[in-house]
Amino acid sequence: MSSSKKDKRRLPPPDPELLPGLIDAHTHLAACGGRTPEAVKEILDHAEAVGVSHVVTVADDMVDARWAVQAAKWDSRAFAAVGLHPTHAADLNDQTRAELEEMLSDERVVAVGETGLDYYWTTRSQDCADPATQRDVFAWHIDLAKRTGKALMIHNRDADRDLLDVLKAEGSPDTVVMHCFSGDRHIAAECVERNYYLSFSGTVTFTNADELRAAAHITPAELMLVETDAPFLTPHPYRGQPNQSYCVPYTARALAAVKGLDDREMATILGANARRAYSLPLR
């Protein structure tokens, strides 16, 4: 890679045009540098300036879960989701169960997750939990969501069929969010039939994502969310550059184009869906 391309990849994308009413349904504030009240405020001020009023910051492991809850207390524009990413599923024990259950009693914590199945890393990382452990721990998170009445935030990588089968066998909670939906139109149709929310990230804007756009096309607007998964998955044409919540309008506009809706109408729908999915106590 040339030095100019390397330099560009380090640059954040320019600010999108203002698009009011949006909520970033899934971000990682700590990974974006939000590890102090001042840093979180800076990230959320930037997002709010382009129309992103609130974010849900998400945990991968117990350290991230504690950060997420802290961030949600530092700034009223942030809410938290806590759980163990499937690659960290082996970290679930009596102590972490108790701590996660305690976190879920906080009104600033609006979802269980991200949890689910990730078969991609099982063959690429010695630290990744094995599929059987992932399935057992996923089942525990499903039960936790049902017991607490909080949304279940799903991570799925290379495990479409098994993931949907586990949800069916365990019984889905009232609200299921398929974070960073990556399936084809057939998986999308099955999720829609089950009344799951499909949350679309910058991947839906990628030039090679025709099937994902087809999935978005058949998803009813009232079941769609928009997210960054920041600092990852920056929308086209800024793919590979640092992502933050202020980039949500790029993806929201791409979804509006797929659905044939006005940008502002799409933003209003996406924001309302997030408030409903997460039962956000916006004040």
Tab-separated table of C-alpha atoms in Angstrom:
chain	number	residue	atom	x	y	z
A	1	MET	CA	0.000	0.000	0.000
A	2	SER	CA	1.366	3.436	-0.926
A	3	SER	CA	2.095	5.962	1.827
A	4	SER	CA	-0.715	8.227	0.551
A	5	LYS	CA	-3.247	5.388	0.856
A	6	LYS	CA	-1.967	4.578	4.337
A	7	ASP	CA	-2.322	8.219	5.329
A	8	LYS	CA	-5.892	8.298	3.987
A	9	ARG	CA	-6.847	5.189	5.991
A	10	ARG	CA	-5.849	6.997	9.165
A	11	LEU	CA	-8.069	9.985	8.382
A	12	PRO	CA	-11.658	10.056	9.679
A	13	PRO	CA	-14.367	10.544	7.030
A	14	PRO	CA	-15.752	14.048	6.541
A	15	ASP	CA	-18.919	14.995	8.355
A	16	PRO	CA	-22.083	13.938	6.512
A	17	GLU	CA	-24.865	16.399	5.889
A	18	LEU	CA	-27.218	16.804	8.854
A	19	LEU	CA	-29.918	14.111	9.029
A	20	PRO	CA	-32.007	14.519	12.211
A	21	GLY	CA	-33.694	11.788	14.233
A	22	LEU	CA	-31.083	9.024	14.082
A	23	ILE	CA	-29.881	6.665	16.802
A	24	ASP	CA	-26.733	4.553	16.469
A	25	ALA	CA	-28.119	1.137	17.419
A	26	HIS	CA	-24.690	-0.447	18.022
A	27	THR	CA	-21.308	1.155	18.642
A	28	HIS	CA	-18.263	0.558	20.842
A	29	LEU	CA	-17.452	3.864	22.515
A	30	ALA	CA	-14.445	2.525	24.430
A	31	ALA	CA	-12.868	1.171	21.247
A	32	CYS	CA	-13.455	4.574	19.632
A	33	GLY	CA	-11.432	6.218	22.397
A	34	GLY	CA	-14.354	6.955	24.714
A	35	ARG	CA	-12.721	5.937	27.990
A	36	THR	CA	-13.258	9.184	29.901
A	37	PRO	CA	-16.333	11.395	30.369
A	38	GLU	CA	-14.674	14.082	28.261
A	39	ALA	CA	-13.884	11.696	25.392
A	40	VAL	CA	-17.423	10.246	25.398
A	41	LYS	CA	-18.870	13.770	25.345
A	42	GLU	CA	-16.682	14.686	22.376
A	43	ILE	CA	-17.795	11.615	20.390
A	44	LEU	CA	-21.467	12.203	21.176
A	45	ASP	CA	-21.294	15.956	20.532
A	46	HIS	CA	-19.873	15.151	17.087
A	47	ALA	CA	-22.674	12.656	16.427
A	48	GLU	CA	-25.392	14.981	17.657
A	49	ALA	CA	-24.139	17.756	15.362
A	50	VAL	CA	-25.100	15.650	12.311
A	51	GLY	CA	-28.425	14.353	13.689
A	52	VAL	CA	-27.476	11.269	15.743
A	53	SER	CA	-29.107	11.987	19.091
A	54	HIS	CA	-28.319	8.794	21.043
A	55	VAL	CA	-26.167	5.663	20.848
A	56	VAL	CA	-26.151	2.170	22.309
A	57	THR	CA	-22.607	1.248	23.309
A	58	VAL	CA	-21.931	-2.451	23.372
A	59	ALA	CA	-19.759	-4.895	25.309
A	60	ASP	CA	-17.630	-7.746	23.957
A	61	ASP	CA	-16.317	-8.944	27.323
A	62	MET	CA	-16.597	-8.123	31.022
A	63	VAL	CA	-14.082	-5.274	30.863
A	64	ASP	CA	-16.034	-3.707	27.998
A	65	ALA	CA	-19.307	-4.286	29.865
A	66	ARG	CA	-18.073	-2.230	32.805
A	67	TRP	CA	-16.900	0.515	30.442
A	68	ALA	CA	-20.253	0.526	28.626
A	69	VAL	CA	-22.264	0.933	31.823
A	70	GLN	CA	-19.919	3.692	32.960
A	71	ALA	CA	-20.280	5.552	29.650
A	72	ALA	CA	-24.076	5.342	29.890
A	73	LYS	CA	-23.873	7.015	33.300
A	74	TRP	CA	-21.422	9.676	32.111
A	75	ASP	CA	-23.652	10.927	29.295
A	76	SER	CA	-27.446	10.746	28.945
A	77	ARG	CA	-27.086	10.291	25.160
A	78	ALA	CA	-25.474	6.862	25.682
A	79	PHE	CA	-27.133	3.611	26.663
A	80	ALA	CA	-25.401	0.279	27.247
A	81	ALA	CA	-25.703	-3.326	26.110
A	82	VAL	CA	-23.837	-5.922	28.170
A	83	GLY	CA	-22.990	-9.546	27.520
A	84	LEU	CA	-20.245	-11.868	26.351
A	85	HIS	CA	-19.347	-11.960	22.668
A	86	PRO	CA	-19.461	-15.594	21.481
A	87	THR	CA	-15.680	-15.672	21.077
A	88	HIS	CA	-15.462	-14.893	24.829
A	89	ALA	CA	-18.227	-17.322	25.804
A	90	ALA	CA	-15.834	-19.397	27.951
A	91	ASP	CA	-15.608	-16.412	30.340
A	92	LEU	CA	-19.102	-17.142	31.660
A	93	ASN	CA	-18.975	-18.459	35.226
A	94	ASP	CA	-20.876	-17.911	38.469
A	95	GLN	CA	-19.158	-14.580	39.101
A	96	THR	CA	-19.681	-13.144	35.604
A	97	ARG	CA	-23.278	-14.395	35.538
A	98	ALA	CA	-24.001	-12.513	38.749
A	99	GLU	CA	-22.272	-9.354	37.539
A	100	LEU	CA	-24.122	-9.321	34.205
A	101	GLU	CA	-27.449	-9.893	35.940
A	102	GLU	CA	-26.711	-6.976	38.278
A	103	MET	CA	-25.834	-4.732	35.320
A	104	LEU	CA	-29.107	-5.623	33.575
A	105	SER	CA	-31.061	-4.212	36.526
A	106	ASP	CA	-29.855	-0.705	35.599
A	107	GLU	CA	-32.213	1.352	33.407
A	108	ARG	CA	-29.211	2.661	31.459
A	109	VAL	CA	-28.588	-0.915	30.261
A	110	VAL	CA	-31.098	-1.567	27.491
A	111	ALA	CA	-29.957	-4.830	25.894
A	112	VAL	CA	-28.300	-8.195	26.507
A	113	GLY	CA	-25.370	-8.590	24.161
A	114	GLU	CA	-23.693	-8.811	21.979
A	115	THR	CA	-24.220	-12.566	22.133
A	116	GLY	CA	-24.745	-15.309	19.593
A	117	LEU	CA	-22.520	-17.561	17.506
A	118	ASP	CA	-19.255	-16.889	15.699
A	119	TYR	CA	-17.873	-19.844	13.750
A	120	TYR	CA	-15.416	-17.704	11.772
A	121	TRP	CA	-12.954	-17.366	14.656
A	122	THR	CA	-13.236	-20.945	15.902
A	123	THR	CA	-10.750	-22.028	13.233
A	124	ARG	CA	-8.620	-18.881	13.343
A	125	SER	CA	-8.010	-18.176	17.028
A	126	GLN	CA	-6.878	-20.480	19.824
A	127	ASP	CA	-8.610	-18.161	22.307
A	128	CYS	CA	-12.048	-18.460	20.694
A	129	ALA	CA	-14.684	-20.479	22.551
A	130	ASP	CA	-15.665	-23.718	20.818
A	131	PRO	CA	-19.082	-23.999	19.123
A	132	ALA	CA	-20.640	-26.113	21.906
A	133	THR	CA	-19.621	-23.577	24.565
A	134	GLN	CA	-20.893	-20.738	22.383
A	135	ARG	CA	-24.287	-22.403	22.026
A	136	ASP	CA	-24.633	-23.040	25.775
A	137	VAL	CA	-23.675	-19.480	26.666
A	138	PHE	CA	-25.928	-18.083	23.934
A	139	ALA	CA	-28.825	-20.007	25.478
A	140	TRP	CA	-28.032	-18.450	28.860
A	141	HIS	CA	-28.086	-14.946	27.344
A	142	ILE	CA	-31.431	-15.697	25.667
A	143	ASP	CA	-32.855	-16.683	29.040
A	144	LEU	CA	-31.360	-13.553	30.641
A	145	ALA	CA	-33.079	-11.346	28.066
A	146	LYS	CA	-36.390	-13.061	28.759
A	147	ARG	CA	-35.977	-12.745	32.537
A	148	THR	CA	-35.045	-9.055	32.404
A	149	GLY	CA	-37.355	-7.973	29.581
A	150	LYS	CA	-34.417	-6.382	27.749
A	151	ALA	CA	-33.701	-6.658	24.026
A	152	LEU	CA	-31.419	-9.486	22.867
A	153	MET	CA	-28.586	-8.168	20.672
A	154	ILE	CA	-27.288	-10.873	18.319
A	155	HIS	CA	-23.811	-11.347	16.883
A	156	ASN	CA	-23.755	-13.845	14.015
A	157	ARG	CA	-20.779	-14.778	11.886
A	158	ASP	CA	-20.851	-17.800	9.595
A	159	ALA	CA	-23.532	-19.461	11.749
A	160	ASP	CA	-26.880	-18.494	10.197
A	161	ARG	CA	-28.671	-21.807	10.462
A	162	ASP	CA	-27.398	-22.857	13.880
A	163	LEU	CA	-28.106	-19.439	15.332
A	164	LEU	CA	-31.709	-19.378	14.143
A	165	ASP	CA	-32.178	-22.962	15.319
A	166	VAL	CA	-30.912	-22.135	18.833
A	167	LEU	CA	-33.274	-19.144	19.014
A	168	LYS	CA	-36.177	-21.335	17.938
A	169	ALA	CA	-35.306	-24.130	20.368
A	170	GLU	CA	-34.848	-21.777	23.333
A	171	GLY	CA	-37.734	-19.501	22.436
A	172	SER	CA	-36.965	-15.940	21.370
A	173	PRO	CA	-37.444	-13.065	23.812
A	174	ASP	CA	-39.904	-10.345	22.877
A	175	THR	CA	-37.254	-8.223	21.149
A	176	VAL	CA	-34.383	-9.600	19.065
A	177	VAL	CA	-31.910	-7.327	17.256
A	178	MET	CA	-29.780	-8.916	14.544
A	179	HIS	CA	-26.766	-6.655	14.904
A	180	CYS	CA	-24.787	-5.889	11.737
A	181	PHE	CA	-27.076	-8.116	9.706
A	182	SER	CA	-24.993	-9.974	7.130
A	183	GLY	CA	-27.293	-12.697	5.840
A	184	ASP	CA	-28.847	-13.111	2.422
A	185	ARG	CA	-32.452	-12.341	1.477
A	186	HIS	CA	-33.620	-15.809	2.589
A	187	ILE	CA	-32.192	-15.415	6.103
A	188	ALA	CA	-33.647	-11.903	6.192
A	189	ALA	CA	-37.077	-13.249	5.264
A	190	GLU	CA	-36.927	-15.808	8.089
A	191	CYS	CA	-35.906	-13.111	10.575
A	192	VAL	CA	-38.743	-10.864	9.377
A	193	GLU	CA	-41.195	-13.730	9.773
A	194	ARG	CA	-40.059	-14.005	13.400
A	195	ASN	CA	-40.440	-10.223	13.869
A	196	TYR	CA	-36.743	-9.657	14.573
A	197	TYR	CA	-35.151	-6.261	14.018
A	198	LEU	CA	-32.431	-6.218	11.359
A	199	SER	CA	-29.726	-3.672	12.129
A	200	PHE	CA	-27.715	-2.559	9.097
A	201	SER	CA	-24.173	-1.215	9.314
A	202	GLY	CA	-21.849	0.380	6.766
A	203	THR	CA	-21.499	-3.007	5.069
A	204	VAL	CA	-24.799	-2.379	3.267
A	205	THR	CA	-23.059	0.453	1.368
A	206	PHE	CA	-20.119	-1.655	0.163
A	207	THR	CA	-19.869	-2.097	-3.604
A	208	ASN	CA	-19.878	-5.912	-3.312
A	209	ALA	CA	-22.956	-6.030	-1.038
A	210	ASP	CA	-25.757	-6.530	-3.592
A	211	GLU	CA	-27.231	-9.487	-1.690
A	212	LEU	CA	-27.222	-7.537	1.567
A	213	ARG	CA	-29.038	-4.679	-0.148
A	214	ALA	CA	-31.549	-7.236	-1.434
A	215	ALA	CA	-32.052	-8.346	2.173
A	216	ALA	CA	-32.621	-4.730	3.213
A	217	HIS	CA	-35.070	-4.259	0.355
A	218	ILE	CA	-37.354	-7.052	1.609
A	219	THR	CA	-37.128	-5.991	5.268
A	220	PRO	CA	-40.123	-3.884	6.345
A	221	ALA	CA	-39.024	-0.374	7.277
A	222	GLU	CA	-40.496	-0.794	10.774
A	223	LEU	CA	-38.068	-3.661	11.476
A	224	MET	CA	-34.922	-1.810	10.369
A	225	LEU	CA	-32.231	-0.261	12.558
A	226	VAL	CA	-29.038	1.533	11.563
A	227	GLU	CA	-25.690	1.220	13.323
A	228	THR	CA	-21.994	1.915	12.919
A	229	ASP	CA	-20.370	-0.968	14.841
A	230	ALA	CA	-17.694	1.707	15.231
A	231	PRO	CA	-14.761	1.817	15.071
A	232	PHE	CA	-15.290	-0.837	12.359
A	233	LEU	CA	-17.207	-1.080	9.054
A	234	THR	CA	-16.998	2.531	7.918
A	235	PRO	CA	-19.446	3.184	5.049
A	236	HIS	CA	-18.383	3.441	1.405
A	237	PRO	CA	-16.493	5.382	0.069
A	238	TYR	CA	-14.576	5.631	3.355
A	239	ARG	CA	-14.189	1.901	3.967
A	240	GLY	CA	-11.094	1.187	6.068
A	241	GLN	CA	-11.020	4.645	7.651
A	242	PRO	CA	-11.889	5.210	11.344
A	243	ASN	CA	-15.610	4.951	12.084
A	244	GLN	CA	-17.641	6.776	14.738
A	245	SER	CA	-21.305	7.406	15.434
A	246	TYR	CA	-21.308	10.634	13.415
A	247	CYS	CA	-21.050	8.439	10.275
A	248	VAL	CA	-24.552	6.951	10.768
A	249	PRO	CA	-26.189	9.337	8.229
A	250	TYR	CA	-24.135	7.830	5.394
A	251	THR	CA	-25.669	4.398	6.010
A	252	ALA	CA	-29.136	5.808	6.731
A	253	ARG	CA	-29.141	7.541	3.339
A	254	ALA	CA	-28.065	4.315	1.645
A	255	LEU	CA	-30.976	2.503	3.308
A	256	ALA	CA	-33.366	5.254	2.193
A	257	ALA	CA	-32.221	4.690	-1.384
A	258	VAL	CA	-32.753	0.922	-1.074
A	259	LYS	CA	-36.244	1.438	0.344
A	260	GLY	CA	-37.188	4.251	-2.030
A	261	LEU	CA	-37.885	6.621	0.851
A	262	ASP	CA	-36.988	10.242	1.486
A	263	ASP	CA	-33.816	10.521	3.583
A	264	ARG	CA	-35.508	12.373	6.432
A	265	GLU	CA	-38.469	10.010	6.471
A	266	MET	CA	-36.075	7.053	6.680
A	267	ALA	CA	-34.140	8.701	9.532
A	268	THR	CA	-37.344	9.321	11.478
A	269	ILE	CA	-38.414	5.687	11.048
A	270	LEU	CA	-34.989	4.335	12.045
A	271	GLY	CA	-34.856	6.496	15.156
A	272	ALA	CA	-38.367	5.534	16.223
A	273	ASN	CA	-37.534	1.845	15.702
A	274	ALA	CA	-34.489	2.119	17.968
A	275	ARG	CA	-36.469	3.835	20.697
A	276	ARG	CA	-39.074	1.058	20.500
A	277	ALA	CA	-36.618	-1.850	20.250
A	278	TYR	CA	-34.567	-0.745	23.234
A	279	SER	CA	-37.416	0.883	25.201
A	280	LEU	CA	-35.172	3.932	25.544
A	281	PRO	CA	-36.075	6.141	28.517
A	282	LEU	CA	-35.246	9.341	26.630
A	283	ARG	CA	-35.253	12.408	28.807
